[in-house]
Amino acid sequence: MKNYISVAAILTLLTALAVWISLLTASGKAGGDIIFDRTTADFPVTFSHEDHVGINNLKCKACHPEPFKMQKTDILVYMSDFKKNKTCGLCHKGGRGFAPENNCTLCHVVKSEDTLMYKGMIQFSHYNHVVDGELQCDACHDHIFEPRKTSVSSGLTENELLRDFAGGYFCGACHDGVNLFELVGFFE
Protein backbone atom coordinates (compact mmCIF):
# COMPACT_ATOMS: atom_id res chain seq x y z
CA MET A 1 0.00 0.00 0.00
CA LYS A 2 2.88 2.33 0.83
CA ASN A 3 4.34 1.89 -2.70
CA TYR A 4 1.02 2.90 -4.30
CA ILE A 5 0.97 6.11 -2.25
CA SER A 6 4.56 6.92 -3.28
CA VAL A 7 3.78 6.32 -6.96
CA ALA A 8 0.61 8.42 -6.71
CA ALA A 9 2.53 11.23 -4.99
CA ILE A 10 5.23 11.20 -7.69
CA LEU A 11 2.63 11.21 -10.47
CA THR A 12 0.80 14.09 -8.80
CA LEU A 13 4.03 16.10 -8.50
CA LEU A 14 4.98 15.41 -12.14
CA THR A 15 1.52 16.45 -13.32
CA ALA A 16 1.69 19.64 -11.25
CA LEU A 17 5.14 20.40 -12.69
CA ALA A 18 3.91 19.86 -16.26
CA VAL A 19 0.92 22.14 -15.65
CA TRP A 20 3.17 24.80 -14.09
CA ILE A 21 5.59 24.71 -17.07
CA SER A 22 2.73 24.92 -19.57
CA LEU A 23 1.22 27.87 -17.69
CA LEU A 24 4.57 29.66 -17.64
CA THR A 25 5.02 29.07 -21.35
CA ALA A 26 1.47 30.11 -22.22
CA SER A 27 1.73 33.27 -20.12
CA GLY A 28 5.02 34.24 -21.72
CA LYS A 29 6.92 34.05 -18.42
CA ALA A 30 9.12 31.35 -19.90
CA GLY A 31 10.31 33.84 -22.48
CA GLY A 32 7.39 34.21 -24.88
CA ASP A 33 8.09 34.89 -28.53
CA ILE A 34 11.18 36.86 -29.48
CA ILE A 35 11.24 38.65 -32.82
CA PHE A 36 14.64 39.28 -34.36
CA ASP A 37 14.19 41.99 -36.99
CA ARG A 38 17.65 43.61 -36.88
CA THR A 39 18.64 45.39 -40.11
CA THR A 40 15.63 44.45 -42.21
CA ALA A 41 12.03 44.25 -41.11
CA ASP A 42 11.12 42.38 -44.31
CA PHE A 43 11.74 38.93 -42.88
CA PRO A 44 11.92 38.92 -39.12
CA VAL A 45 12.75 35.65 -37.38
CA THR A 46 10.29 34.68 -34.69
CA PHE A 47 11.73 32.51 -31.93
CA SER A 48 9.06 30.65 -29.99
CA HIS A 49 9.88 29.64 -26.44
CA GLU A 50 6.71 27.53 -26.49
CA ASP A 51 8.05 25.45 -29.39
CA HIS A 52 11.49 25.04 -27.86
CA VAL A 53 10.72 24.75 -24.12
CA GLY A 54 7.13 23.57 -24.09
CA ILE A 55 6.79 21.24 -27.07
CA ASN A 56 10.39 20.03 -27.46
CA ASN A 57 11.06 19.91 -23.71
CA LEU A 58 14.35 21.80 -23.88
CA LYS A 59 15.72 23.19 -20.65
CA CYS A 60 16.50 26.90 -20.37
CA LYS A 61 20.20 26.08 -20.03
CA ALA A 62 20.18 24.61 -23.55
CA CYS A 63 20.40 28.21 -24.84
CA HIS A 64 21.13 30.27 -21.72
CA PRO A 65 23.66 31.67 -20.96
CA GLU A 66 25.24 30.47 -24.23
CA PRO A 67 24.62 31.29 -27.03
CA PHE A 68 22.03 33.75 -25.64
CA LYS A 69 21.99 35.73 -22.39
CA MET A 70 18.93 35.28 -20.19
CA GLN A 71 17.83 38.93 -20.12
CA LYS A 72 16.31 40.56 -23.17
CA THR A 73 18.93 42.46 -25.12
CA ASP A 74 19.30 43.67 -28.67
CA ILE A 75 20.71 40.42 -29.99
CA LEU A 76 21.98 40.49 -33.53
CA VAL A 77 21.49 37.19 -35.33
CA TYR A 78 23.17 36.88 -38.71
CA MET A 79 22.98 34.12 -41.29
CA SER A 80 26.78 34.08 -41.38
CA ASP A 81 26.77 33.09 -37.68
CA PHE A 82 24.09 30.49 -38.34
CA LYS A 83 26.26 28.92 -41.05
CA LYS A 84 29.17 28.75 -38.56
CA ASN A 85 26.99 26.77 -36.09
CA LYS A 86 26.59 29.79 -33.83
CA THR A 87 23.37 31.29 -32.40
CA CYS A 88 20.42 29.31 -33.83
CA GLY A 89 22.80 27.32 -36.02
CA LEU A 90 24.25 25.72 -32.89
CA CYS A 91 21.28 23.33 -32.94
CA HIS A 92 19.64 23.87 -36.30
CA LYS A 93 22.79 23.45 -38.35
CA GLY A 94 24.55 21.30 -35.80
CA GLY A 95 22.15 18.37 -36.21
CA ARG A 96 20.02 18.67 -33.06
CA GLY A 97 17.14 20.65 -34.58
CA PHE A 98 15.59 20.72 -38.04
CA ALA A 99 17.86 21.99 -40.81
CA PRO A 100 16.11 24.96 -42.46
CA GLU A 101 18.50 25.36 -45.40
CA ASN A 102 15.83 24.80 -48.05
CA ASN A 103 12.88 26.20 -46.16
CA CYS A 104 13.69 29.71 -44.99
CA THR A 105 10.05 30.41 -44.14
CA LEU A 106 10.18 27.99 -41.21
CA CYS A 107 11.88 30.84 -39.33
CA HIS A 108 11.54 33.93 -41.52
CA VAL A 109 8.02 35.31 -41.80
CA VAL A 110 7.15 36.57 -45.29
CA LYS A 111 4.24 39.01 -45.15
CA SER A 112 1.99 39.78 -48.10
CA GLU A 113 2.53 43.54 -47.77
CA ASP A 114 6.34 43.30 -48.07
CA THR A 115 7.18 45.02 -51.34
CA LEU A 116 10.45 46.54 -52.46
CA MET A 117 10.36 49.50 -54.82
CA TYR A 118 12.87 50.94 -57.26
CA LYS A 119 12.25 54.59 -58.18
CA GLY A 120 8.50 53.97 -58.35
CA MET A 121 9.07 51.91 -61.49
CA ILE A 122 9.58 48.38 -60.21
CA GLN A 123 7.69 46.62 -57.46
CA PHE A 124 9.14 43.41 -56.11
CA SER A 125 7.03 41.26 -53.82
CA HIS A 126 8.86 38.64 -51.78
CA TYR A 127 5.47 37.12 -50.99
CA ASN A 128 4.69 36.54 -54.68
CA HIS A 129 8.08 34.95 -55.31
CA VAL A 130 8.60 32.95 -52.10
CA VAL A 131 5.09 31.97 -51.03
CA ASP A 132 3.06 31.98 -54.26
CA GLY A 133 5.98 31.15 -56.56
CA GLU A 134 7.45 28.61 -54.11
CA LEU A 135 11.00 29.85 -54.69
CA GLN A 136 13.65 29.20 -52.08
CA CYS A 137 15.48 32.29 -50.85
CA ASP A 138 18.79 31.00 -52.24
CA ALA A 139 17.32 31.18 -55.76
CA CYS A 140 18.23 34.90 -55.59
CA HIS A 141 20.36 35.30 -52.45
CA ASP A 142 23.49 35.42 -52.28
CA HIS A 143 24.43 35.19 -55.97
CA ILE A 144 21.97 37.71 -57.48
CA PHE A 145 21.11 39.93 -54.52
CA GLU A 146 22.83 40.39 -51.20
CA PRO A 147 20.49 39.92 -48.24
CA ARG A 148 19.86 43.01 -46.11
CA LYS A 149 20.49 45.42 -48.99
CA THR A 150 17.85 48.11 -48.98
CA SER A 151 18.13 48.83 -52.68
CA VAL A 152 19.09 46.80 -55.73
CA SER A 153 21.17 49.50 -57.35
CA SER A 154 19.97 52.90 -56.25
CA GLY A 155 22.68 54.66 -58.25
CA LEU A 156 21.47 53.36 -61.62
CA THR A 157 19.13 55.24 -63.92
CA GLU A 158 16.05 53.47 -65.26
CA ASN A 159 17.76 52.92 -68.64
CA GLU A 160 20.87 51.49 -66.97
CA LEU A 161 18.76 49.18 -64.85
CA LEU A 162 16.80 47.94 -67.89
CA ARG A 163 20.11 47.41 -69.70
CA ASP A 164 21.25 45.24 -66.79
CA PHE A 165 17.98 43.29 -66.86
CA ALA A 166 18.54 42.59 -70.58
CA GLY A 167 22.07 41.43 -69.75
CA GLY A 168 20.75 38.85 -67.29
CA TYR A 169 21.53 40.81 -64.13
CA PHE A 170 19.28 41.41 -61.13
CA CYS A 171 15.68 40.42 -61.99
CA GLY A 172 16.79 39.69 -65.56
CA ALA A 173 18.59 36.57 -64.31
CA CYS A 174 15.18 34.84 -64.30
CA HIS A 175 12.94 37.29 -66.18
CA ASP A 176 14.71 36.73 -69.50
CA GLY A 177 11.76 35.98 -71.78
CA VAL A 178 12.63 32.27 -71.74
CA ASN A 179 12.23 31.17 -68.12
CA LEU A 180 9.82 33.95 -67.14
CA PHE A 181 8.32 36.99 -68.83
CA GLU A 182 10.90 39.51 -70.00
CA LEU A 183 11.23 42.80 -68.16
CA VAL A 184 12.90 44.74 -70.97
CA GLY A 185 10.11 46.59 -72.77
CA PHE A 186 7.72 45.75 -69.93
CA PHE A 187 7.91 49.29 -68.53
CA GLU A 188 7.55 51.18 -71.82
JSON list of C-alpha atoms in Angstrom, two decimals:
[
{"chain": "A", "resi": 1, "resn": "MET", "atom": "CA", "xyz": [0.00, 0.00, 0.00]},
{"chain": "A", "resi": 2, "resn": "LYS", "atom": "CA", "xyz": [2.88, 2.33, 0.83]},
{"chain": "A", "resi": 3, "resn": "ASN", "atom": "CA", "xyz": [4.34, 1.89, -2.70]},
{"chain": "A", "resi": 4, "resn": "TYR", "atom": "CA", "xyz": [1.02, 2.90, -4.30]},
{"chain": "A", "resi": 5, "resn": "ILE", "atom": "CA", "xyz": [0.97, 6.11, -2.25]},
{"chain": "A", "resi": 6, "resn": "SER", "atom": "CA", "xyz": [4.56, 6.92, -3.28]},
{"chain": "A", "resi": 7, "resn": "VAL", "atom": "CA", "xyz": [3.78, 6.32, -6.96]},
{"chain": "A", "resi": 8, "resn": "ALA", "atom": "CA", "xyz": [0.61, 8.42, -6.71]},
{"chain": "A", "resi": 9, "resn": "ALA", "atom": "CA", "xyz": [2.53, 11.23, -4.99]},
{"chain": "A", "resi": 10, "resn": "ILE", "atom": "CA", "xyz": [5.23, 11.20, -7.69]},
{"chain": "A", "resi": 11, "resn": "LEU", "atom": "CA", "xyz": [2.63, 11.21, -10.47]},
{"chain": "A", "resi": 12, "resn": "THR", "atom": "CA", "xyz": [0.80, 14.09, -8.80]},
{"chain": "A", "resi": 13, "resn": "LEU", "atom": "CA", "xyz": [4.03, 16.10, -8.50]},
{"chain": "A", "resi": 14, "resn": "LEU", "atom": "CA", "xyz": [4.98, 15.41, -12.14]},
{"chain": "A", "resi": 15, "resn": "THR", "atom": "CA", "xyz": [1.52, 16.45, -13.32]},
{"chain": "A", "resi": 16, "resn": "ALA", "atom": "CA", "xyz": [1.69, 19.64, -11.25]},
{"chain": "A", "resi": 17, "resn": "LEU", "atom": "CA", "xyz": [5.14, 20.40, -12.69]},
{"chain": "A", "resi": 18, "resn": "ALA", "atom": "CA", "xyz": [3.91, 19.86, -16.26]},
{"chain": "A", "resi": 19, "resn": "VAL", "atom": "CA", "xyz": [0.92, 22.14, -15.65]},
{"chain": "A", "resi": 20, "resn": "TRP", "atom": "CA", "xyz": [3.17, 24.80, -14.09]},
{"chain": "A", "resi": 21, "resn": "ILE", "atom": "CA", "xyz": [5.59, 24.71, -17.07]},
{"chain": "A", "resi": 22, "resn": "SER", "atom": "CA", "xyz": [2.73, 24.92, -19.57]},
{"chain": "A", "resi": 23, "resn": "LEU", "atom": "CA", "xyz": [1.22, 27.87, -17.69]},
{"chain": "A", "resi": 24, "resn": "LEU", "atom": "CA", "xyz": [4.57, 29.66, -17.64]},
{"chain": "A", "resi": 25, "resn": "THR", "atom": "CA", "xyz": [5.02, 29.07, -21.35]},
{"chain": "A", "resi": 26, "resn": "ALA", "atom": "CA", "xyz": [1.47, 30.11, -22.22]},
{"chain": "A", "resi": 27, "resn": "SER", "atom": "CA", "xyz": [1.73, 33.27, -20.12]},
{"chain": "A", "resi": 28, "resn": "GLY", "atom": "CA", "xyz": [5.02, 34.24, -21.72]},
{"chain": "A", "resi": 29, "resn": "LYS", "atom": "CA", "xyz": [6.92, 34.05, -18.42]},
{"chain": "A", "resi": 30, "resn": "ALA", "atom": "CA", "xyz": [9.12, 31.35, -19.90]},
{"chain": "A", "resi": 31, "resn": "GLY", "atom": "CA", "xyz": [10.31, 33.84, -22.48]},
{"chain": "A", "resi": 32, "resn": "GLY", "atom": "CA", "xyz": [7.39, 34.21, -24.88]},
{"chain": "A", "resi": 33, "resn": "ASP", "atom": "CA", "xyz": [8.09, 34.89, -28.53]},
{"chain": "A", "resi": 34, "resn": "ILE", "atom": "CA", "xyz": [11.18, 36.86, -29.48]},
{"chain": "A", "resi": 35, "resn": "ILE", "atom": "CA", "xyz": [11.24, 38.65, -32.82]},
{"chain": "A", "resi": 36, "resn": "PHE", "atom": "CA", "xyz": [14.64, 39.28, -34.36]},
{"chain": "A", "resi": 37, "resn": "ASP", "atom": "CA", "xyz": [14.19, 41.99, -36.99]},
{"chain": "A", "resi": 38, "resn": "ARG", "atom": "CA", "xyz": [17.65, 43.61, -36.88]},
{"chain": "A", "resi": 39, "resn": "THR", "atom": "CA", "xyz": [18.64, 45.39, -40.11]},
{"chain": "A", "resi": 40, "resn": "THR", "atom": "CA", "xyz": [15.63, 44.45, -42.21]},
{"chain": "A", "resi": 41, "resn": "ALA", "atom": "CA", "xyz": [12.03, 44.25, -41.11]},
{"chain": "A", "resi": 42, "resn": "ASP", "atom": "CA", "xyz": [11.12, 42.38, -44.31]},
{"chain": "A", "resi": 43, "resn": "PHE", "atom": "CA", "xyz": [11.74, 38.93, -42.88]},
{"chain": "A", "resi": 44, "resn": "PRO", "atom": "CA", "xyz": [11.92, 38.92, -39.12]},
{"chain": "A", "resi": 45, "resn": "VAL", "atom": "CA", "xyz": [12.75, 35.65, -37.38]},
{"chain": "A", "resi": 46, "resn": "THR", "atom": "CA", "xyz": [10.29, 34.68, -34.69]},
{"chain": "A", "resi": 47, "resn": "PHE", "atom": "CA", "xyz": [11.73, 32.51, -31.93]},
{"chain": "A", "resi": 48, "resn": "SER", "atom": "CA", "xyz": [9.06, 30.65, -29.99]},
{"chain": "A", "resi": 49, "resn": "HIS", "atom": "CA", "xyz": [9.88, 29.64, -26.44]},
{"chain": "A", "resi": 50, "resn": "GLU", "atom": "CA", "xyz": [6.71, 27.53, -26.49]},
{"chain": "A", "resi": 51, "resn": "ASP", "atom": "CA", "xyz": [8.05, 25.45, -29.39]},
{"chain": "A", "resi": 52, "resn": "HIS", "atom": "CA", "xyz": [11.49, 25.04, -27.86]},
{"chain": "A", "resi": 53, "resn": "VAL", "atom": "CA", "xyz": [10.72, 24.75, -24.12]},
{"chain": "A", "resi": 54, "resn": "GLY", "atom": "CA", "xyz": [7.13, 23.57, -24.09]},
{"chain": "A", "resi": 55, "resn": "ILE", "atom": "CA", "xyz": [6.79, 21.24, -27.07]},
{"chain": "A", "resi": 56, "resn": "ASN", "atom": "CA", "xyz": [10.39, 20.03, -27.46]},
{"chain": "A", "resi": 57, "resn": "ASN", "atom": "CA", "xyz": [11.06, 19.91, -23.71]},
{"chain": "A", "resi": 58, "resn": "LEU", "atom": "CA", "xyz": [14.35, 21.80, -23.88]},
{"chain": "A", "resi": 59, "resn": "LYS", "atom": "CA", "xyz": [15.72, 23.19, -20.65]},
{"chain": "A", "resi": 60, "resn": "CYS", "atom": "CA", "xyz": [16.50, 26.90, -20.37]},
{"chain": "A", "resi": 61, "resn": "LYS", "atom": "CA", "xyz": [20.20, 26.08, -20.03]},
{"chain": "A", "resi": 62, "resn": "ALA", "atom": "CA", "xyz": [20.18, 24.61, -23.55]},
{"chain": "A", "resi": 63, "resn": "CYS", "atom": "CA", "xyz": [20.40, 28.21, -24.84]},
{"chain": "A", "resi": 64, "resn": "HIS", "atom": "CA", "xyz": [21.13, 30.27, -21.72]},
{"chain": "A", "resi": 65, "resn": "PRO", "atom": "CA", "xyz": [23.66, 31.67, -20.96]},
{"chain": "A", "resi": 66, "resn": "GLU", "atom": "CA", "xyz": [25.24, 30.47, -24.23]},
{"chain": "A", "resi": 67, "resn": "PRO", "atom": "CA", "xyz": [24.62, 31.29, -27.03]},
{"chain": "A", "resi": 68, "resn": "PHE", "atom": "CA", "xyz": [22.03, 33.75, -25.64]},
{"chain": "A", "resi": 69, "resn": "LYS", "atom": "CA", "xyz": [21.99, 35.73, -22.39]},
{"chain": "A", "resi": 70, "resn": "MET", "atom": "CA", "xyz": [18.93, 35.28, -20.19]},
{"chain": "A", "resi": 71, "resn": "GLN", "atom": "CA", "xyz": [17.83, 38.93, -20.12]},
{"chain": "A", "resi": 72, "resn": "LYS", "atom": "CA", "xyz": [16.31, 40.56, -23.17]},
{"chain": "A", "resi": 73, "resn": "THR", "atom": "CA", "xyz": [18.93, 42.46, -25.12]},
{"chain": "A", "resi": 74, "resn": "ASP", "atom": "CA", "xyz": [19.30, 43.67, -28.67]},
{"chain": "A", "resi": 75, "resn": "ILE", "atom": "CA", "xyz": [20.71, 40.42, -29.99]},
{"chain": "A", "resi": 76, "resn": "LEU", "atom": "CA", "xyz": [21.98, 40.49, -33.53]},
{"chain": "A", "resi": 77, "resn": "VAL", "atom": "CA", "xyz": [21.49, 37.19, -35.33]},
{"chain": "A", "resi": 78, "resn": "TYR", "atom": "CA", "xyz": [23.17, 36.88, -38.71]},
{"chain": "A", "resi": 79, "resn": "MET", "atom": "CA", "xyz": [22.98, 34.12, -41.29]},
{"chain": "A", "resi": 80, "resn": "SER", "atom": "CA", "xyz": [26.78, 34.08, -41.38]},
{"chain": "A", "resi": 81, "resn": "ASP", "atom": "CA", "xyz": [26.77, 33.09, -37.68]},
{"chain": "A", "resi": 82, "resn": "PHE", "atom": "CA", "xyz": [24.09, 30.49, -38.34]},
{"chain": "A", "resi": 83, "resn": "LYS", "atom": "CA", "xyz": [26.26, 28.92, -41.05]},
{"chain": "A", "resi": 84, "resn": "LYS", "atom": "CA", "xyz": [29.17, 28.75, -38.56]},
{"chain": "A", "resi": 85, "resn": "ASN", "atom": "CA", "xyz": [26.99, 26.77, -36.09]},
{"chain": "A", "resi": 86, "resn": "LYS", "atom": "CA", "xyz": [26.59, 29.79, -33.83]},
{"chain": "A", "resi": 87, "resn": "THR", "atom": "CA", "xyz": [23.37, 31.29, -32.40]},
{"chain": "A", "resi": 88, "resn": "CYS", "atom": "CA", "xyz": [20.42, 29.31, -33.83]},
{"chain": "A", "resi": 89, "resn": "GLY", "atom": "CA", "xyz": [22.80, 27.32, -36.02]},
{"chain": "A", "resi": 90, "resn": "LEU", "atom": "CA", "xyz": [24.25, 25.72, -32.89]},
{"chain": "A", "resi": 91, "resn": "CYS", "atom": "CA", "xyz": [21.28, 23.33, -32.94]},
{"chain": "A", "resi": 92, "resn": "HIS", "atom": "CA", "xyz": [19.64, 23.87, -36.30]},
{"chain": "A", "resi": 93, "resn": "LYS", "atom": "CA", "xyz": [22.79, 23.45, -38.35]},
{"chain": "A", "resi": 94, "resn": "GLY", "atom": "CA", "xyz": [24.55, 21.30, -35.80]},
{"chain": "A", "resi": 95, "resn": "GLY", "atom": "CA", "xyz": [22.15, 18.37, -36.21]},
{"chain": "A", "resi": 96, "resn": "ARG", "atom": "CA", "xyz": [20.02, 18.67, -33.06]},
{"chain": "A", "resi": 97, "resn": "GLY", "atom": "CA", "xyz": [17.14, 20.65, -34.58]},
{"chain": "A", "resi": 98, "resn": "PHE", "atom": "CA", "xyz": [15.59, 20.72, -38.04]},
{"chain": "A", "resi": 99, "resn": "ALA", "atom": "CA", "xyz": [17.86, 21.99, -40.81]},
{"chain": "A", "resi": 100, "resn": "PRO", "atom": "CA", "xyz": [16.11, 24.96, -42.46]},
{"chain": "A", "resi": 101, "resn": "GLU", "atom": "CA", "xyz": [18.50, 25.36, -45.40]},
{"chain": "A", "resi": 102, "resn": "ASN", "atom": "CA", "xyz": [15.83, 24.80, -48.05]},
{"chain": "A", "resi": 103, "resn": "ASN", "atom": "CA", "xyz": [12.88, 26.20, -46.16]},
{"chain": "A", "resi": 104, "resn": "CYS", "atom": "CA", "xyz": [13.69, 29.71, -44.99]},
{"chain": "A", "resi": 105, "resn": "THR", "atom": "CA", "xyz": [10.05, 30.41, -44.14]},
{"chain": "A", "resi": 106, "resn": "LEU", "atom": "CA", "xyz": [10.18, 27.99, -41.21]},
{"chain": "A", "resi": 107, "resn": "CYS", "atom": "CA", "xyz": [11.88, 30.84, -39.33]},
{"chain": "A", "resi": 108, "resn": "HIS", "atom": "CA", "xyz": [11.54, 33.93, -41.52]},
{"chain": "A", "resi": 109, "resn": "VAL", "atom": "CA", "xyz": [8.02, 35.31, -41.80]},
{"chain": "A", "resi": 110, "resn": "VAL", "atom": "CA", "xyz": [7.15, 36.57, -45.29]},
{"chain": "A", "resi": 111, "resn": "LYS", "atom": "CA", "xyz": [4.24, 39.01, -45.15]},
{"chain": "A", "resi": 112, "resn": "SER", "atom": "CA", "xyz": [1.99, 39.78, -48.10]},
{"chain": "A", "resi": 113, "resn": "GLU", "atom": "CA", "xyz": [2.53, 43.54, -47.77]},
{"chain": "A", "resi": 114, "resn": "ASP", "atom": "CA", "xyz": [6.34, 43.30, -48.07]},
{"chain": "A", "resi": 115, "resn": "THR", "atom": "CA", "xyz": [7.18, 45.02, -51.34]},
{"chain": "A", "resi": 116, "resn": "LEU", "atom": "CA", "xyz": [10.45, 46.54, -52.46]},
{"chain": "A", "resi": 117, "resn": "MET", "atom": "CA", "xyz": [10.36, 49.50, -54.82]},
{"chain": "A", "resi": 118, "resn": "TYR", "atom": "CA", "xyz": [12.87, 50.94, -57.26]},
{"chain": "A", "resi": 119, "resn": "LYS", "atom": "CA", "xyz": [12.25, 54.59, -58.18]},
{"chain": "A", "resi": 120, "resn": "GLY", "atom": "CA", "xyz": [8.50, 53.97, -58.35]},
{"chain": "A", "resi": 121, "resn": "MET", "atom": "CA", "xyz": [9.07, 51.91, -61.49]},
{"chain": "A", "resi": 122, "resn": "ILE", "atom": "CA", "xyz": [9.58, 48.38, -60.21]},
{"chain": "A", "resi": 123, "resn": "GLN", "atom": "CA", "xyz": [7.69, 46.62, -57.46]},
{"chain": "A", "resi": 124, "resn": "PHE", "atom": "CA", "xyz": [9.14, 43.41, -56.11]},
{"chain": "A", "resi": 125, "resn": "SER", "atom": "CA", "xyz": [7.03, 41.26, -53.82]},
{"chain": "A", "resi": 126, "resn": "HIS", "atom": "CA", "xyz": [8.86, 38.64, -51.78]},
{"chain": "A", "resi": 127, "resn": "TYR", "atom": "CA", "xyz": [5.47, 37.12, -50.99]},
{"chain": "A", "resi": 128, "resn": "ASN", "atom": "CA", "xyz": [4.69, 36.54, -54.68]},
{"chain": "A", "resi": 129, "resn": "HIS", "atom": "CA", "xyz": [8.08, 34.95, -55.31]},
{"chain": "A", "resi": 130, "resn": "VAL", "atom": "CA", "xyz": [8.60, 32.95, -52.10]},
{"chain": "A", "resi": 131, "resn": "VAL", "atom": "CA", "xyz": [5.09, 31.97, -51.03]},
{"chain": "A", "resi": 132, "resn": "ASP", "atom": "CA", "xyz": [3.06, 31.98, -54.26]},
{"chain": "A", "resi": 133, "resn": "GLY", "atom": "CA", "xyz": [5.98, 31.15, -56.56]},
{"chain": "A", "resi": 134, "resn": "GLU", "atom": "CA", "xyz": [7.45, 28.61, -54.11]},
{"chain": "A", "resi": 135, "resn": "LEU", "atom": "CA", "xyz": [11.00, 29.85, -54.69]},
{"chain": "A", "resi": 136, "resn": "GLN", "atom": "CA", "xyz": [13.65, 29.20, -52.08]},
{"chain": "A", "resi": 137, "resn": "CYS", "atom": "CA", "xyz": [15.48, 32.29, -50.85]},
{"chain": "A", "resi": 138, "resn": "ASP", "atom": "CA", "xyz": [18.79, 31.00, -52.24]},
{"chain": "A", "resi": 139, "resn": "ALA", "atom": "CA", "xyz": [17.32, 31.18, -55.76]},
{"chain": "A", "resi": 140, "resn": "CYS", "atom": "CA", "xyz": [18.23, 34.90, -55.59]},
{"chain": "A", "resi": 141, "resn": "HIS", "atom": "CA", "xyz": [20.36, 35.30, -52.45]},
{"chain": "A", "resi": 142, "resn": "ASP", "atom": "CA", "xyz": [23.49, 35.42, -52.28]},
{"chain": "A", "resi": 143, "resn": "HIS", "atom": "CA", "xyz": [24.43, 35.19, -55.97]},
{"chain": "A", "resi": 144, "resn": "ILE", "atom": "CA", "xyz": [21.97, 37.71, -57.48]},
{"chain": "A", "resi": 145, "resn": "PHE", "atom": "CA", "xyz": [21.11, 39.93, -54.52]},
{"chain": "A", "resi": 146, "resn": "GLU", "atom": "CA", "xyz": [22.83, 40.39, -51.20]},
{"chain": "A", "resi": 147, "resn": "PRO", "atom": "CA", "xyz": [20.49, 39.92, -48.24]},
{"chain": "A", "resi": 148, "resn": "ARG", "atom": "CA", "xyz": [19.86, 43.01, -46.11]},
{"chain": "A", "resi": 149, "resn": "LYS", "atom": "CA", "xyz": [20.49, 45.42, -48.99]},
{"chain": "A", "resi": 150, "resn": "THR", "atom": "CA", "xyz": [17.85, 48.11, -48.98]},
{"chain": "A", "resi": 151, "resn": "SER", "atom": "CA", "xyz": [18.13, 48.83, -52.68]},
{"chain": "A", "resi": 152, "resn": "VAL", "atom": "CA", "xyz": [19.09, 46.80, -55.73]},
{"chain": "A", "resi": 153, "resn": "SER", "atom": "CA", "xyz": [21.17, 49.50, -57.35]},
{"chain": "A", "resi": 154, "resn": "SER", "atom": "CA", "xyz": [19.97, 52.90, -56.25]},
{"chain": "A", "resi": 155, "resn": "GLY", "atom": "CA", "xyz": [22.68, 54.66, -58.25]},
{"chain": "A", "resi": 156, "resn": "LEU", "atom": "CA", "xyz": [21.47, 53.36, -61.62]},
{"chain": "A", "resi": 157, "resn": "THR", "atom": "CA", "xyz": [19.13, 55.24, -63.92]},
{"chain": "A", "resi": 158, "resn": "GLU", "atom": "CA", "xyz": [16.05, 53.47, -65.26]},
{"chain": "A", "resi": 159, "resn": "ASN", "atom": "CA", "xyz": [17.76, 52.92, -68.64]},
{"chain": "A", "resi": 160, "resn": "GLU", "atom": "CA", "xyz": [20.87, 51.49, -66.97]},
{"chain": "A", "resi": 161, "resn": "LEU", "atom": "CA", "xyz": [18.76, 49.18, -64.85]},
{"chain": "A", "resi": 162, "resn": "LEU", "atom": "CA", "xyz": [16.80, 47.94, -67.89]},
{"chain": "A", "resi": 163, "resn": "ARG", "atom": "CA", "xyz": [20.11, 47.41, -69.70]},
{"chain": "A", "resi": 164, "resn": "ASP", "atom": "CA", "xyz": [21.25, 45.24, -66.79]},
{"chain": "A", "resi": 165, "resn": "PHE", "atom": "CA", "xyz": [17.98, 43.29, -66.86]},
{"chain": "A", "resi": 166, "resn": "ALA", "atom": "CA", "xyz": [18.54, 42.59, -70.58]},
{"chain": "A", "resi": 167, "resn": "GLY", "atom": "CA", "xyz": [22.07, 41.43, -69.75]},
{"chain": "A", "resi": 168, "resn": "GLY", "atom": "CA", "xyz": [20.75, 38.85, -67.29]},
{"chain": "A", "resi": 169, "resn": "TYR", "atom": "CA", "xyz": [21.53, 40.81, -64.13]},
{"chain": "A", "resi": 170, "resn": "PHE", "atom": "CA", "xyz": [19.28, 41.41, -61.13]},
{"chain": "A", "resi": 171, "resn": "CYS", "atom": "CA", "xyz": [15.68, 40.42, -61.99]},
{"chain": "A", "resi": 172, "resn": "GLY", "atom": "CA", "xyz": [16.79, 39.69, -65.56]},
{"chain": "A", "resi": 173, "resn": "ALA", "atom": "CA", "xyz": [18.59, 36.57, -64.31]},
{"chain": "A", "resi": 174, "resn": "CYS", "atom": "CA", "xyz": [15.18, 34.84, -64.30]},
{"chain": "A", "resi": 175, "resn": "HIS", "atom": "CA", "xyz": [12.94, 37.29, -66.18]},
{"chain": "A", "resi": 176, "resn": "ASP", "atom": "CA", "xyz": [14.71, 36.73, -69.50]},
{"chain": "A", "resi": 177, "resn": "GLY", "atom": "CA", "xyz": [11.76, 35.98, -71.78]},
{"chain": "A", "resi": 178, "resn": "VAL", "atom": "CA", "xyz": [12.63, 32.27, -71.74]},
{"chain": "A", "resi": 179, "resn": "ASN", "atom": "CA", "xyz": [12.23, 31.17, -68.12]},
{"chain": "A", "resi": 180, "resn": "LEU", "atom": "CA", "xyz": [9.82, 33.95, -67.14]},
{"chain": "A", "resi": 181, "resn": "PHE", "atom": "CA", "xyz": [8.32, 36.99, -68.83]},
{"chain": "A", "resi": 182, "resn": "GLU", "atom": "CA", "xyz": [10.90, 39.51, -70.00]},
{"chain": "A", "resi": 183, "resn": "LEU", "atom": "CA", "xyz": [11.23, 42.80, -68.16]},
{"chain": "A", "resi": 184, "resn": "VAL", "atom": "CA", "xyz": [12.90, 44.74, -70.97]},
{"chain": "A", "resi": 185, "resn": "GLY", "atom": "CA", "xyz": [10.11, 46.59, -72.77]},
{"chain": "A", "resi": 186, "resn": "PHE", "atom": "CA", "xyz": [7.72, 45.75, -69.93]},
{"chain": "A", "resi": 187, "resn": "PHE", "atom": "CA", "xyz": [7.91, 49.29, -68.53]},
{"chain": "A", "resi": 188, "resn": "GLU", "atom": "CA", "xyz": [7.55, 51.18, -71.82]}
]
